[in-house]
Amino acid sequence: MTRPAKDFFAPLAVGAPAPLREIPARPSRAIHFFDPGNEKMAAKVPDMVGTVDVLLGNLEDAVKAENKEKSRQGLVDIGKANAHLGSTAGPTQFWTRINSLDSPWALDDLTTLVPEIGDRLDVIMVPKVQGAEDIHYVDRLLAQLEAKAGLTRPLQVHAILETARGVANIEEICAASPRMQGLSLGPADLAADRRMKTTRVGGGHPGYLVRQDPPRDDLGVQQYDAPRTSYQQDLWHYTIARMVDACAMHGIFPYYGPFGDIKDTVACEDQFRNAFLLGCVGAWSLHPVQIKIAHQVFSPSVEDVAHARRVIAAMGDGTGAVMIDGKMEDDASVKQCQVMVRLADELAAIDPDLKALYDGIDA
Ligand SMILES: CCC(=O)SCCNC(=O)CCNC(=O)[C@H](O)C(C)(C)COP(=O)(O)OP(=O)(O)OC[C@H]1O[C@@H](n2cnc3c(N)ncnc32)[C@H](O)[C@@H]1OP(=O)(O)O
Ligand SMILES: O=CC(=O)O
Ligand SMILES: [Mg+2]
């Protein structure tokens, strides 16, 4: 049974901070992953603060088993050494991805990170979430640890959607705790768990396509040997759309996850843009080259912002219908335009280049 409404926003431990009533809409176009135990990557972090929306110290997959403790300690050191990291101190949020709850490391991840750098961290990403029970476990443990550490701000929780059971339980996961900040699609683990016949980290597949019908000759006979156009389809459309609906319903934020073909910046941009158009607010960046792609794709274009502002201005109180450039605009399209302009305003508040671009529209 879920908690009764009157208890939903009560702290789960005596002395723990009160849960948030609303998840703040902080820009998080790129969640940049780094291994805090990798000296080369860790050395780059101080210079990245302020240049990327989210820096995430990854402790789970991609960190070798023998390096788990080193990476955890590296994250503590980075949190303590970088005074401007974390959204209370500056524009770059500070997240971590802990190890999965059934692993030998998850408990130590939480019991180390919360007392050591809980005041700096914004969001704890939890992998391989199967259902509400996983979130309930993390929720109570975090409350106990926050109370013990004397934290005044509750940590938020982000779940990766990367098991078939997680997808089946998506609504209950989103609703499990007021800490829930968002969901990310985890296409690599999800493909494995679903027994998809792919060997990639996100993106499309040339075999997943639809093909044009065979053309007919003058007598109407179909020419099966004639050349035909085929179109690659999006393997992730269903899951992303499901995730977007669940997140919107619960007032939390959906993200596309990893795109593993680092060199294919064009397809990465396409995948991110599909997610942006469907309603996602950001994506993961695995390599510095992907930060720029995510920041660009998940920021509304100047053309879209200009059009949205025109529609809002023309629609007055937002009711009725008007014609703009030969197209009908009404209450529903003005609401889409408001989403676009709100996002542009939020981004302009933290990104001076975007502010100059968007301000220039009216000049
Ligand atoms: C699949 C499901 C998932 O769970 S995805 C999430 C887990 N995976 C990750 O977090 C992977 C993170 N990224 C990486 O490990 C690396 O970027 C990989 C993909 C291995 C490529 O590394 P590498 O071959 O060194 O790339 P490179 O030679 O082009 O690097 C150039 C310089 O940049 C650095 N770099 C690389 N990645 C990062 C990063 N994520 N954050 C910060 N710095 C990074 C490299 O260390 C290298 O530095 P330098 O110029 O040699 O000093
Ligand atoms: O963790 C991410 C994934 O794709 O798996
Ligand atoms: Mg995964």
Short mmCIF file of C-alpha atoms and ligand atoms in Angstrom, two decimals, residues 33 58 60-61 97 125 127-128 160-162 184-192 200-202 236 256-259 284 286, ligand 2:
data_model
loop_
_atom_site.label_atom_id
_atom_site.label_comp_id
_atom_site.label_asym_id
_atom_site.label_seq_id
_atom_site.Cartn_x
_atom_site.Cartn_y
_atom_site.Cartn_z
CA PHE A 33 29.49 11.32 -16.56
CA ASN A 58 29.73 7.66 -11.75
CA GLU A 60 28.43 2.04 -11.21
CA ASP A 61 28.96 0.38 -14.61
CA ARG A 97 25.24 7.40 -9.84
CA MET A 125 20.94 8.43 -9.51
CA PRO A 127 20.43 2.27 -11.48
CA LYS A 128 18.34 -0.77 -12.37
CA ILE A 160 17.33 4.70 -14.44
CA LEU A 161 14.72 2.90 -16.51
CA GLU A 162 16.71 -0.11 -17.63
CA SER A 184 16.65 8.35 -17.53
CA LEU A 185 16.33 5.80 -20.28
CA GLY A 186 19.11 3.20 -19.90
CA PRO A 187 19.07 1.67 -23.38
CA ALA A 188 22.06 -0.64 -22.91
CA ASP A 189 20.89 -2.52 -19.84
CA LEU A 190 17.28 -2.34 -21.00
CA ALA A 191 18.20 -3.99 -24.31
CA ALA A 192 19.94 -6.79 -22.44
CA ARG A 200 24.99 -1.18 -28.91
CA VAL A 201 24.71 1.57 -26.31
CA GLY A 202 21.62 3.47 -27.43
CA TRP A 236 13.50 3.75 -28.31
CA TYR A 256 17.53 10.27 -22.71
CA GLY A 257 20.53 8.28 -21.39
CA PRO A 258 23.80 7.25 -23.04
CA PHE A 259 24.81 7.31 -26.70
CA TRP A 284 23.79 11.93 -20.68
CA LEU A 286 29.85 10.23 -21.76
O1 LIG B 2 22.99 2.75 -17.67
C1 LIG B 2 22.63 2.94 -18.77
C2 LIG B 2 22.32 1.92 -19.72
O2 LIG B 2 22.03 2.25 -20.87
O3 LIG B 2 22.37 0.75 -19.31
#
